[in-house]
Tab-separated table of C-alpha atoms in Angstrom:
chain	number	residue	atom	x	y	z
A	262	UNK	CA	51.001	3.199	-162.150
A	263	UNK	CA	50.873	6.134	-164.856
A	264	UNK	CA	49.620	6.860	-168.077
A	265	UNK	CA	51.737	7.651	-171.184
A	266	UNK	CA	52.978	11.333	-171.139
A	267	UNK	CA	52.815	11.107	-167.282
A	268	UNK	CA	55.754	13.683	-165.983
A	269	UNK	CA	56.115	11.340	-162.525
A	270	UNK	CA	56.805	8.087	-164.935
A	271	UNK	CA	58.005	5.038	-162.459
A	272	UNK	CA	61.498	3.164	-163.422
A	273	UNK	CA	59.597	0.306	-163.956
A	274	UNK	CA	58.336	2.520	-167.308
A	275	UNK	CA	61.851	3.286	-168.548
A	276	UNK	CA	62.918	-0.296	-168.663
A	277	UNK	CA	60.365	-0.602	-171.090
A	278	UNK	CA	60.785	2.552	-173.111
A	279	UNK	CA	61.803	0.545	-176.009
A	280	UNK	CA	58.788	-1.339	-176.663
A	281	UNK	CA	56.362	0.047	-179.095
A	282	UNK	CA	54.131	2.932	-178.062
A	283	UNK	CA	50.461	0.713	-178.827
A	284	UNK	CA	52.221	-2.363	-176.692
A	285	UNK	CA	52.495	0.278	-173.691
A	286	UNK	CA	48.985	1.469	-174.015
A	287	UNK	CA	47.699	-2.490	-174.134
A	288	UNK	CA	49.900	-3.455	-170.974
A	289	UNK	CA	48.385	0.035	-168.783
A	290	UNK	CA	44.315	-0.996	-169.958
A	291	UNK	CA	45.275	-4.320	-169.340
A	292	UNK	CA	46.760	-3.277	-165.614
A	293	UNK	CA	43.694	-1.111	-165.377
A	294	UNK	CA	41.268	-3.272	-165.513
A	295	UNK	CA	42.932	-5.734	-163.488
A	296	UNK	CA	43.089	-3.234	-160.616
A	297	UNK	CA	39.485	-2.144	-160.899
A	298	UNK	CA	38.247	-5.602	-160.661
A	299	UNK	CA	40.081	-6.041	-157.536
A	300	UNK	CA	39.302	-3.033	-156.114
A	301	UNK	CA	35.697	-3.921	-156.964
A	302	UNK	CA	36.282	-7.486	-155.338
A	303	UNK	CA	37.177	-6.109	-152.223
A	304	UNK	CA	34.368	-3.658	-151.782
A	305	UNK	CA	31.768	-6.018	-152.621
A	306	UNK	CA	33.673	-8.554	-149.841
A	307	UNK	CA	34.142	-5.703	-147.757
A	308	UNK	CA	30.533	-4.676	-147.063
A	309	UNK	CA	29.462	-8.097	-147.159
A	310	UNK	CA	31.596	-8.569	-144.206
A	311	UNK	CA	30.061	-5.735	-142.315
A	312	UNK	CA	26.261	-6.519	-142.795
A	313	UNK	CA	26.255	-10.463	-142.372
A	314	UNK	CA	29.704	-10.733	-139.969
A	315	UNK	CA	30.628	-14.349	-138.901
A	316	UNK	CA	32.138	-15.737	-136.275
A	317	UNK	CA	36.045	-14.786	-136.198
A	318	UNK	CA	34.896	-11.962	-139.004
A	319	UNK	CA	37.022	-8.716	-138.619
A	320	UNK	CA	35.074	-5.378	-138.236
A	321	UNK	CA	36.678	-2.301	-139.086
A	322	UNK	CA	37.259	-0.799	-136.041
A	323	UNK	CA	35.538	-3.407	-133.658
A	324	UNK	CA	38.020	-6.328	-133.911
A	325	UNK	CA	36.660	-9.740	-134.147
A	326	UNK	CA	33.394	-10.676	-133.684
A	327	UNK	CA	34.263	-14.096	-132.622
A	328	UNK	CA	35.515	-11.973	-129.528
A	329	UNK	CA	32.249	-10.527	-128.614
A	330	UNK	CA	29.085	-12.071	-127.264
A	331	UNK	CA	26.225	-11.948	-129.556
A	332	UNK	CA	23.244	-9.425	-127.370
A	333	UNK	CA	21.312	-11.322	-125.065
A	334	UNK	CA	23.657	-13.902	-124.375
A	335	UNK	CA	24.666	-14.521	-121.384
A	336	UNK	CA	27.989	-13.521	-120.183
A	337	UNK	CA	30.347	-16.324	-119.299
A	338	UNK	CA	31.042	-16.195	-115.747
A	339	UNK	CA	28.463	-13.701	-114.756
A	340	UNK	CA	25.311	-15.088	-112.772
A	341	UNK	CA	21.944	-14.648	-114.024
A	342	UNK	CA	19.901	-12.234	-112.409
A	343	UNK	CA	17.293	-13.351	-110.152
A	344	UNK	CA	13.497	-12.742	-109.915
A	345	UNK	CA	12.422	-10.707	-107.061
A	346	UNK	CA	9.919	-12.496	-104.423
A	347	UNK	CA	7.000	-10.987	-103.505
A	348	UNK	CA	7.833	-9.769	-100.535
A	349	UNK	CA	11.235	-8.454	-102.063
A	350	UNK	CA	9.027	-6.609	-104.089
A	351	UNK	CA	6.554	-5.168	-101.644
A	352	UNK	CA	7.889	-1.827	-101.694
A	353	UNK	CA	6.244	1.473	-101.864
A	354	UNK	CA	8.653	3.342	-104.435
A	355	UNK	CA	7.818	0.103	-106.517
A	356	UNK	CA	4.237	0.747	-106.657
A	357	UNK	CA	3.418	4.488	-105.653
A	358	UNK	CA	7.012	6.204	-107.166
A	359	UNK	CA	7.651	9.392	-105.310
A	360	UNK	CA	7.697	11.509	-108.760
A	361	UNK	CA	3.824	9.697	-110.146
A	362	UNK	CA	1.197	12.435	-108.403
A	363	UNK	CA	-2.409	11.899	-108.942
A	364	UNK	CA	-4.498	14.180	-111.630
A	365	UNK	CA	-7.825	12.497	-112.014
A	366	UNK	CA	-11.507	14.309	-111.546
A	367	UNK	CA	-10.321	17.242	-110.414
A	368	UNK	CA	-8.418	15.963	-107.971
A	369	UNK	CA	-4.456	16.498	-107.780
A	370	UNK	CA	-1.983	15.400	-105.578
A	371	UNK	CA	1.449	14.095	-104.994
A	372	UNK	CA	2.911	11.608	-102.921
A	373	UNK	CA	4.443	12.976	-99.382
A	374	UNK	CA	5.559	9.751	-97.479
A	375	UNK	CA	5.872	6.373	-97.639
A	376	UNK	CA	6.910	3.554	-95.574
A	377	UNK	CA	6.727	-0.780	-95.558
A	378	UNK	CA	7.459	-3.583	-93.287
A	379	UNK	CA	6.909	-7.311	-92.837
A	380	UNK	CA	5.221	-6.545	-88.989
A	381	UNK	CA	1.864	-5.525	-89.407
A	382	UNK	CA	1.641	-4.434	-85.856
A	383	UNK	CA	3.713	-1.461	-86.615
A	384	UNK	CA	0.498	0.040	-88.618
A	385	UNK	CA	-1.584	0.640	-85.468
A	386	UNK	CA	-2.757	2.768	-82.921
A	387	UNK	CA	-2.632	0.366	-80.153
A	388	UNK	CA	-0.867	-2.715	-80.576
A	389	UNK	CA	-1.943	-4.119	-77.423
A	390	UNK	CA	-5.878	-4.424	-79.282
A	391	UNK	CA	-4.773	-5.808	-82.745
A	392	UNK	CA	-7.758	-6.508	-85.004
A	393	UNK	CA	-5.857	-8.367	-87.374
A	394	UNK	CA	-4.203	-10.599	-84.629
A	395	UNK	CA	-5.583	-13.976	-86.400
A	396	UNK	CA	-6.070	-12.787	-90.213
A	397	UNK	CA	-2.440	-13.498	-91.192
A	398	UNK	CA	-1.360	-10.057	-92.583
A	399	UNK	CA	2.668	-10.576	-94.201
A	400	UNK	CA	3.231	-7.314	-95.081
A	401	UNK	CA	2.321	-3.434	-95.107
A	402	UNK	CA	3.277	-0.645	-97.522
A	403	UNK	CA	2.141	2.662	-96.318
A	404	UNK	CA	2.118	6.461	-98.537
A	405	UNK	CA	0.192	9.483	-98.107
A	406	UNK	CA	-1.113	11.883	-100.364
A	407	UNK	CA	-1.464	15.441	-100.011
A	408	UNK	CA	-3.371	17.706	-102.476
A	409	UNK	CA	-1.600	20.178	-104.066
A	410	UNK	CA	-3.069	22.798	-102.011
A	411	UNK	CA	-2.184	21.845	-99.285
A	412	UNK	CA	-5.753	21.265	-97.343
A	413	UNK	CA	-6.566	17.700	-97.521
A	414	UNK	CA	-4.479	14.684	-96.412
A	415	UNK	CA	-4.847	11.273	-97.655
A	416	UNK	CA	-3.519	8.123	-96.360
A	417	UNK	CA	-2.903	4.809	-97.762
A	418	UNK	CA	-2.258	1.426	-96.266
A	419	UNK	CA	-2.136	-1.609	-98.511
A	420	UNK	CA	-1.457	-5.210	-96.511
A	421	UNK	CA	-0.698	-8.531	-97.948
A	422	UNK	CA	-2.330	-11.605	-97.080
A	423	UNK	CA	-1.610	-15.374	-98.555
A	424	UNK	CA	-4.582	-15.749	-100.297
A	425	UNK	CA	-7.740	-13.737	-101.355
A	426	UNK	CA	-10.102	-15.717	-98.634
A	427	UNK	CA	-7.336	-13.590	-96.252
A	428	UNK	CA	-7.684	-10.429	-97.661
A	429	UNK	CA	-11.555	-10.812	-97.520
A	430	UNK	CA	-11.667	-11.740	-93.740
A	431	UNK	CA	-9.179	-9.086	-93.076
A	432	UNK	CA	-11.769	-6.440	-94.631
A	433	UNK	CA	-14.936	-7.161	-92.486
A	434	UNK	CA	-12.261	-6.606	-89.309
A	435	UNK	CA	-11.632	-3.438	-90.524
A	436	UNK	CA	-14.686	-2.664	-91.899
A	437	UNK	CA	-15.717	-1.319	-88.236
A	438	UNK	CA	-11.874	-0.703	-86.903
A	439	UNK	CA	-10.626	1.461	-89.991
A	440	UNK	CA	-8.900	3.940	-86.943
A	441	UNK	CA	-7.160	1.047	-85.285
A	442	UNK	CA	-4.760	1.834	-88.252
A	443	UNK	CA	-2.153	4.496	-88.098
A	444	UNK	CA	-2.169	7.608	-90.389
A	445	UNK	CA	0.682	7.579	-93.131
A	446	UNK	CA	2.066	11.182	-92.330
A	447	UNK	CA	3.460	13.503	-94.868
A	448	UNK	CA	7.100	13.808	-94.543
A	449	UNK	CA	8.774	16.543	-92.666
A	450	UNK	CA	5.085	17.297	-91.251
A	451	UNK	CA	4.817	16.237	-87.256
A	452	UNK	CA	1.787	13.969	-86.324
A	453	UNK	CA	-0.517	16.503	-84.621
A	454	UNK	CA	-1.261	15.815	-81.556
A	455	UNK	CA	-5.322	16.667	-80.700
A	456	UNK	CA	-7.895	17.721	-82.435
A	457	UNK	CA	-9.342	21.199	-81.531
A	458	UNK	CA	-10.887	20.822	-78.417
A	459	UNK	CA	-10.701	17.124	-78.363
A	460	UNK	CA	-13.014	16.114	-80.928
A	461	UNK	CA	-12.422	13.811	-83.409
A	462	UNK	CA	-10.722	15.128	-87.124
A	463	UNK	CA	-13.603	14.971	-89.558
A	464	UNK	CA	-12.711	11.773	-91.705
A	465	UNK	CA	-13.332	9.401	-94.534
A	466	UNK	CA	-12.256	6.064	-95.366
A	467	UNK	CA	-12.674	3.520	-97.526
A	468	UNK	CA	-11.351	-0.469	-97.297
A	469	UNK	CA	-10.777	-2.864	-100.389
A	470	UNK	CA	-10.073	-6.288	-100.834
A	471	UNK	CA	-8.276	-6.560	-104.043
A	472	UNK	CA	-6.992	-9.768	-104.678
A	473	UNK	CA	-4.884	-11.145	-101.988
A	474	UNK	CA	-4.367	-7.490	-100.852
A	475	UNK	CA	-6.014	-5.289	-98.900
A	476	UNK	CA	-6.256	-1.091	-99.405
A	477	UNK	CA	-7.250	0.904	-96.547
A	478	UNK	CA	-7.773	5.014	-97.599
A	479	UNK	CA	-8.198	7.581	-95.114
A	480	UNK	CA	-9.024	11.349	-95.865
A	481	UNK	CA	-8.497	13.959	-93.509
A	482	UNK	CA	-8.143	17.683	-93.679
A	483	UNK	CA	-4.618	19.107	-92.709
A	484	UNK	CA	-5.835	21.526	-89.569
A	485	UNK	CA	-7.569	18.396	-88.446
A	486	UNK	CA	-11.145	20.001	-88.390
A	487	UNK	CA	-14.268	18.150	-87.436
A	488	UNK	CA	-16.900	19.537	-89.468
A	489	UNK	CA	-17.732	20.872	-92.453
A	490	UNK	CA	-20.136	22.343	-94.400
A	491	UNK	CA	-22.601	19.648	-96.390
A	492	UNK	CA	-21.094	21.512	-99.625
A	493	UNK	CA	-17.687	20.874	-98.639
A	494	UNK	CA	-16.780	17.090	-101.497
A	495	UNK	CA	-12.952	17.522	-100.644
A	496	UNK	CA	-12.510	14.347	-98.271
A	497	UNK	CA	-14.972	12.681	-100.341
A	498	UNK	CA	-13.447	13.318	-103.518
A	499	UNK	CA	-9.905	12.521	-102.811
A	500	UNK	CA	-11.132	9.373	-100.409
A	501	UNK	CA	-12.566	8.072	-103.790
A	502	UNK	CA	-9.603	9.012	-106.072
A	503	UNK	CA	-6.980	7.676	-103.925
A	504	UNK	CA	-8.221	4.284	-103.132
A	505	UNK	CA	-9.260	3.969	-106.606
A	506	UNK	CA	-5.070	4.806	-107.774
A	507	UNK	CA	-4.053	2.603	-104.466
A	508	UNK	CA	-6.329	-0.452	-105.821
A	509	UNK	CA	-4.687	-0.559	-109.090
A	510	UNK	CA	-1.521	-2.459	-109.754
A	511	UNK	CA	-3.094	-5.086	-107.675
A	512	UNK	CA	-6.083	-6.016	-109.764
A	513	UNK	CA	-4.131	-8.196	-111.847
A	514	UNK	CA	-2.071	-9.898	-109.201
């Protein structure tokens, strides 16, 4: 469509050259208008379309909606995904991740190993003298943590019982048998094999009920000395820090 005087004047303009010059001016407004209210009808359509789409609705650029599911809607044909049991979900990287270290009074550390299992027996020392033979233990998880310079060891075993009476019974056993238990090693580190002149690394431990679980923290320095000076808080410290972080996600379980 063009105005009168336009140089680029369709056909459909000389066919009417003959008519008066104020009838062509009325037909153009006229044509005018009636484009601008359609090209105003269409916007107003058009972005009502893309903020409030309805089924079978056509999105510029996205195709129907009628096509695609609406989010959190379950995909036809797909099955649903199912909750993990608690033993499923017994695992170390699920509770102590490999990247979360430990930065609390003074005390820093990161985690150097970890293992689980459903046999309980594969935690100790000797299995032929189990101390948890009757208490019903259904799983371990097992991670160590070393402080960041390098010196002090830590090791944490956390078993799971049916029921807090369990978990209880299971901590007066090891109460008095806390080194029936194996020592979580770091990784890549081999288990030493004796203490300087056979005596007895310089430890301490800790043991927790916590619900229908059971946390069992062990504190040893790396060279596996066995003594140290009264002034010396290191095993003591991290003993306390470590069981405290191990006893954690638990509480509310």
């Amino acid at each position: 469509m063009t105005t009168q005087g336009d140089s680029t004047s369709s056909p459909a303009d000389h066919q009417h050259h003959a008519a008066p010059a104020h009838g062509r001016g009325r037909r153009v407004t006229a044509g005018r208008l009636a484009l601008w209210t359609a090209l105003a009808g269409t916007a107003v359509a058009v972005g009502w379309v893309v903020t409030r789409p309805n089924p079978g609705d056509l999105l510029p650029g996205l195709g129907p909606t009628s096509d695609r599911p609406a989010v959190g809607t379950p995909v036809p044909g797909a099955a649903p995904a199912q909750p993990l049991t608690e033993a499923q979900a017994f695992l170390a990287e699920r509770y102590f991740p490999a990247q979360r270290g430990i930065d609390q009074d003074g005390y820093k550390g990161r985690r150097t190993g970890a293992r689980q299992g459903a046999d309980c027996t594969e935690i100790l020392q000797d299995r032929a003298h189990d101390p948890l033979h009757e208490a019903g233990c259904q799983g371990y998880l097992g991670v160590s943590f070393t402080r960041l310079d390098q010196q002090v060891q830590s090791s944490v075993t956390v078993l799971r019982f049916a029921d807090d009476a369990a978990a209880l019974k299971a901590e007066e056993v090891l109460r008095e048998a806390t080194p029936a238990l194996q020592f979580v090693q770091p990784e890549g580190v081999p288990a030493p094999s004796t203490p300087p002149a056979g005596k007895q690394p310089l430890t301490t431990h800790r043991v927790a009920a916590v619900g229908h679980y059971l946390t069992v923290t062990v504190s040893r320095f790396a060279d596996l000395r066995s003594t140290a000076p009264d002034t010396e808080h290191g095993l003591d410290d991290a003993t306390r820090v470590v069981a405290n972080t191990a006893g954690l996600p638990f509480i509310w379980m």
